[in-house]
Amino acid sequence: MKAVRATLQTLAVLLGLWAVLAIVGLVAGVLPFAGLGGETASDAPIESADAGVAEVDAASEVDAAVVEADAGALEIDAGPPAPVLPRFRRDRWIVCPEPAIAPSLAAIDLIGDAHAELAVGCGDRWEIIAITNDVPLRVARVDAPTSDAESAPMAGAALAADFDADGARDLILPLAFYGAGSATRGGGLYVVPRDRFGGFDNPRVLAPIAAVGVVAGLVDEGDAIDLAVVHRANPFARLPSEVWVFAGGASPARRAVLRTAVGAQSAGLVDLDRDGKLDVIVTSPDEGRADVFFGSGTGPFPRHHTLTIPGASGVAIGDVDGDGANDALIEASGVVVVRARRASEGELEVTRIDAAPPTAREITTAQLDDDAAAEIVAWDHPRLVVIDTNADGAFEALTRLELGPGELGPRRHVLADVDGDATPELVLLGVSAIDGVRSLELVIVPSAERGVVDVGDRRDVNDAPLRLRVPLPDAQAP
């Protein structure tokens, strides 16, 4: 009996093991029972599931191939690697502390040898700097009259012209005082004549006005240089500004006072109506307009035309279309060209240059190539751009130089031959801080350099062995 019981227990254990193995086999698909495994029609969902996995794997392979193809396409589209721009390092030359009101920079040829000096307006004075052996030297300093504690002086952009017709170029200096709220508080237009020994005679006050800009040209039919100066009447009080026109010569005289917009800022002399006589164009960013006063050649300006140009500020003059006549270029969130449309009727055409960057400022013109048209030069931080016509006659903007990263903040620039090599150098006037003291600094870039300019060490501008110092009288004094 015990043997039979042991045999039955053994069979029960074996049957249990076989049952477990059968269940495992069915679940794993080893046994081909319909609905649980094998290659029957009802296996479609399982095959679909496997096919899904296979599709995912195939997709992964396809994606990898696409990525490889895209990478190849990117390499092809990118073309050759972008050229590395050459870098140049130029020292900074400390001129003076940063003034409370905007500084000025001008290239002036005082001697008449086509070798320009630099005039830096430092608020309460002008520093006259010559470049000798690539080193700037301070050759003269002109001091503005002392202002009261509530006023800040603005030494405007200087000008060199033979105003008194004695054969020597004189120094023309516009000065304005500013109070609270950008209110002008007087100033003066000064002429510092050159003497026969190469120095300066006593300065003269030409007009006791808030002079913010001055330009020179042959306005009347005489041979002496004439001046047009912007008198910025108090914009805080909404007073209209004026342009005062002076005839040069041994006995200079005021020929005209042209009333213009509030907050006038810049002026230019250009023959816009092509009648052979210079006209005055003056801009006002406050009112977004430019006023044109057509000259007669005898002093009066009988006709006046107003152009609506939002943001109109700086004015530059040059023949940018190569037709032999100068155009007026206005800085206004880009560059706007004003020129004659029908010269015989005095009509004007106003055209915006689409290629000019909207942030371009400090526009000027220069003759940088061999064609008849002048190029437009502007600062579009951190680069200097040249706007010129291409082979199709359309304007395009090209980067001439770029300022490398650093602490120098550009304020003004000029293109001028300051070293006597018959080609214009780029002169940057910028601001940076030394131990919390902000200073005006010059960076001079040779004309042949193209690429990125990195600012280098700071150096002081030293005085020349013989430095002149000229104090200006108070233009408001009786």
mmCIF file of N, CA and C in Angstrom, residues 15 21 24 64 87 118 125 128 178 219 230 248 308 310 328 364 372 387 397 403 414 423 446:
data_model
loop_
_atom_site.group_PDB
_atom_site.id
_atom_site.type_symbol
_atom_site.label_atom_id
_atom_site.label_comp_id
_atom_site.label_asym_id
_atom_site.label_seq_id
_atom_site.Cartn_x
_atom_site.Cartn_y
_atom_site.Cartn_z
ATOM 1 N N LEU A 15 2.782 15.186 -13.210
ATOM 2 C CA LEU A 15 1.694 15.833 -13.939
ATOM 3 C C LEU A 15 1.671 17.350 -13.683
ATOM 4 N N LEU A 21 4.897 23.357 -17.433
ATOM 5 C CA LEU A 21 5.679 23.511 -18.660
ATOM 6 C C LEU A 21 4.787 23.787 -19.863
ATOM 7 N N VAL A 24 3.719 27.423 -19.788
ATOM 8 C CA VAL A 24 4.836 28.287 -20.197
ATOM 9 C C VAL A 24 5.022 28.221 -21.697
ATOM 10 N N ALA A 64 18.569 57.814 -38.865
ATOM 11 C CA ALA A 64 20.024 57.923 -38.838
ATOM 12 C C ALA A 64 20.556 58.278 -40.208
ATOM 13 N N ARG A 87 42.962 90.823 -37.505
ATOM 14 C CA ARG A 87 42.766 91.659 -36.325
ATOM 15 C C ARG A 87 43.973 92.576 -36.167
ATOM 16 N N LEU A 118 43.476 117.378 -35.708
ATOM 17 C CA LEU A 118 42.239 116.969 -35.057
ATOM 18 C C LEU A 118 41.861 118.009 -34.013
ATOM 19 N N ARG A 125 36.630 123.285 -23.607
ATOM 20 C CA ARG A 125 37.817 123.650 -24.388
ATOM 21 C C ARG A 125 37.894 122.797 -25.651
ATOM 22 N N ILE A 128 43.639 120.871 -29.872
ATOM 23 C CA ILE A 128 44.089 120.763 -31.254
ATOM 24 C C ILE A 128 45.281 119.807 -31.268
ATOM 25 N N TYR A 178 24.406 124.950 -21.998
ATOM 26 C CA TYR A 178 23.154 124.256 -21.728
ATOM 27 C C TYR A 178 22.858 124.275 -20.239
ATOM 28 N N VAL A 219 28.705 131.517 -50.356
ATOM 29 C CA VAL A 219 27.260 131.726 -50.428
ATOM 30 C C VAL A 219 26.930 132.881 -51.360
ATOM 31 N N VAL A 230 24.247 127.483 -37.055
ATOM 32 C CA VAL A 230 22.959 127.145 -36.439
ATOM 33 C C VAL A 230 22.910 127.732 -35.037
ATOM 34 N N GLY A 248 32.124 136.624 -45.401
ATOM 35 C CA GLY A 248 33.494 136.775 -44.941
ATOM 36 C C GLY A 248 34.198 137.947 -45.602
ATOM 37 N N THR A 308 9.280 117.060 -44.729
ATOM 38 C CA THR A 308 8.970 116.250 -43.544
ATOM 39 C C THR A 308 9.831 114.992 -43.573
ATOM 40 N N PRO A 310 11.015 112.451 -40.579
ATOM 41 C CA PRO A 310 11.059 112.099 -39.155
ATOM 42 C C PRO A 310 12.473 111.731 -38.707
ATOM 43 N N ALA A 328 22.294 116.348 -50.766
ATOM 44 C CA ALA A 328 22.248 116.460 -49.308
ATOM 45 C C ALA A 328 21.844 115.109 -48.734
ATOM 46 N N THR A 364 28.833 110.728 -43.167
ATOM 47 C CA THR A 364 29.670 111.662 -43.901
ATOM 48 C C THR A 364 29.889 111.077 -45.284
ATOM 49 N N ALA A 372 33.057 108.277 -60.150
ATOM 50 C CA ALA A 372 32.666 109.670 -59.970
ATOM 51 C C ALA A 372 31.839 109.902 -58.717
ATOM 52 N N ILE A 387 28.612 102.811 -47.731
ATOM 53 C CA ILE A 387 27.444 102.587 -48.583
ATOM 54 C C ILE A 387 27.786 103.119 -49.968
ATOM 55 N N ALA A 397 25.552 98.201 -48.529
ATOM 56 C CA ALA A 397 26.378 98.564 -47.381
ATOM 57 C C ALA A 397 27.409 97.473 -47.140
ATOM 58 N N LEU A 403 34.934 97.175 -34.709
ATOM 59 C CA LEU A 403 35.588 97.388 -33.420
ATOM 60 C C LEU A 403 35.432 96.143 -32.576
ATOM 61 N N VAL A 414 35.859 110.462 -37.711
ATOM 62 C CA VAL A 414 36.116 111.195 -38.944
ATOM 63 C C VAL A 414 37.028 110.352 -39.817
ATOM 64 N N THR A 423 46.031 109.329 -48.084
ATOM 65 C CA THR A 423 44.859 108.475 -47.956
ATOM 66 C C THR A 423 44.227 108.723 -46.588
ATOM 67 N N PRO A 446 45.061 103.133 -39.491
ATOM 68 C CA PRO A 446 45.592 103.427 -40.833
ATOM 69 C C PRO A 446 44.613 103.036 -41.927
#
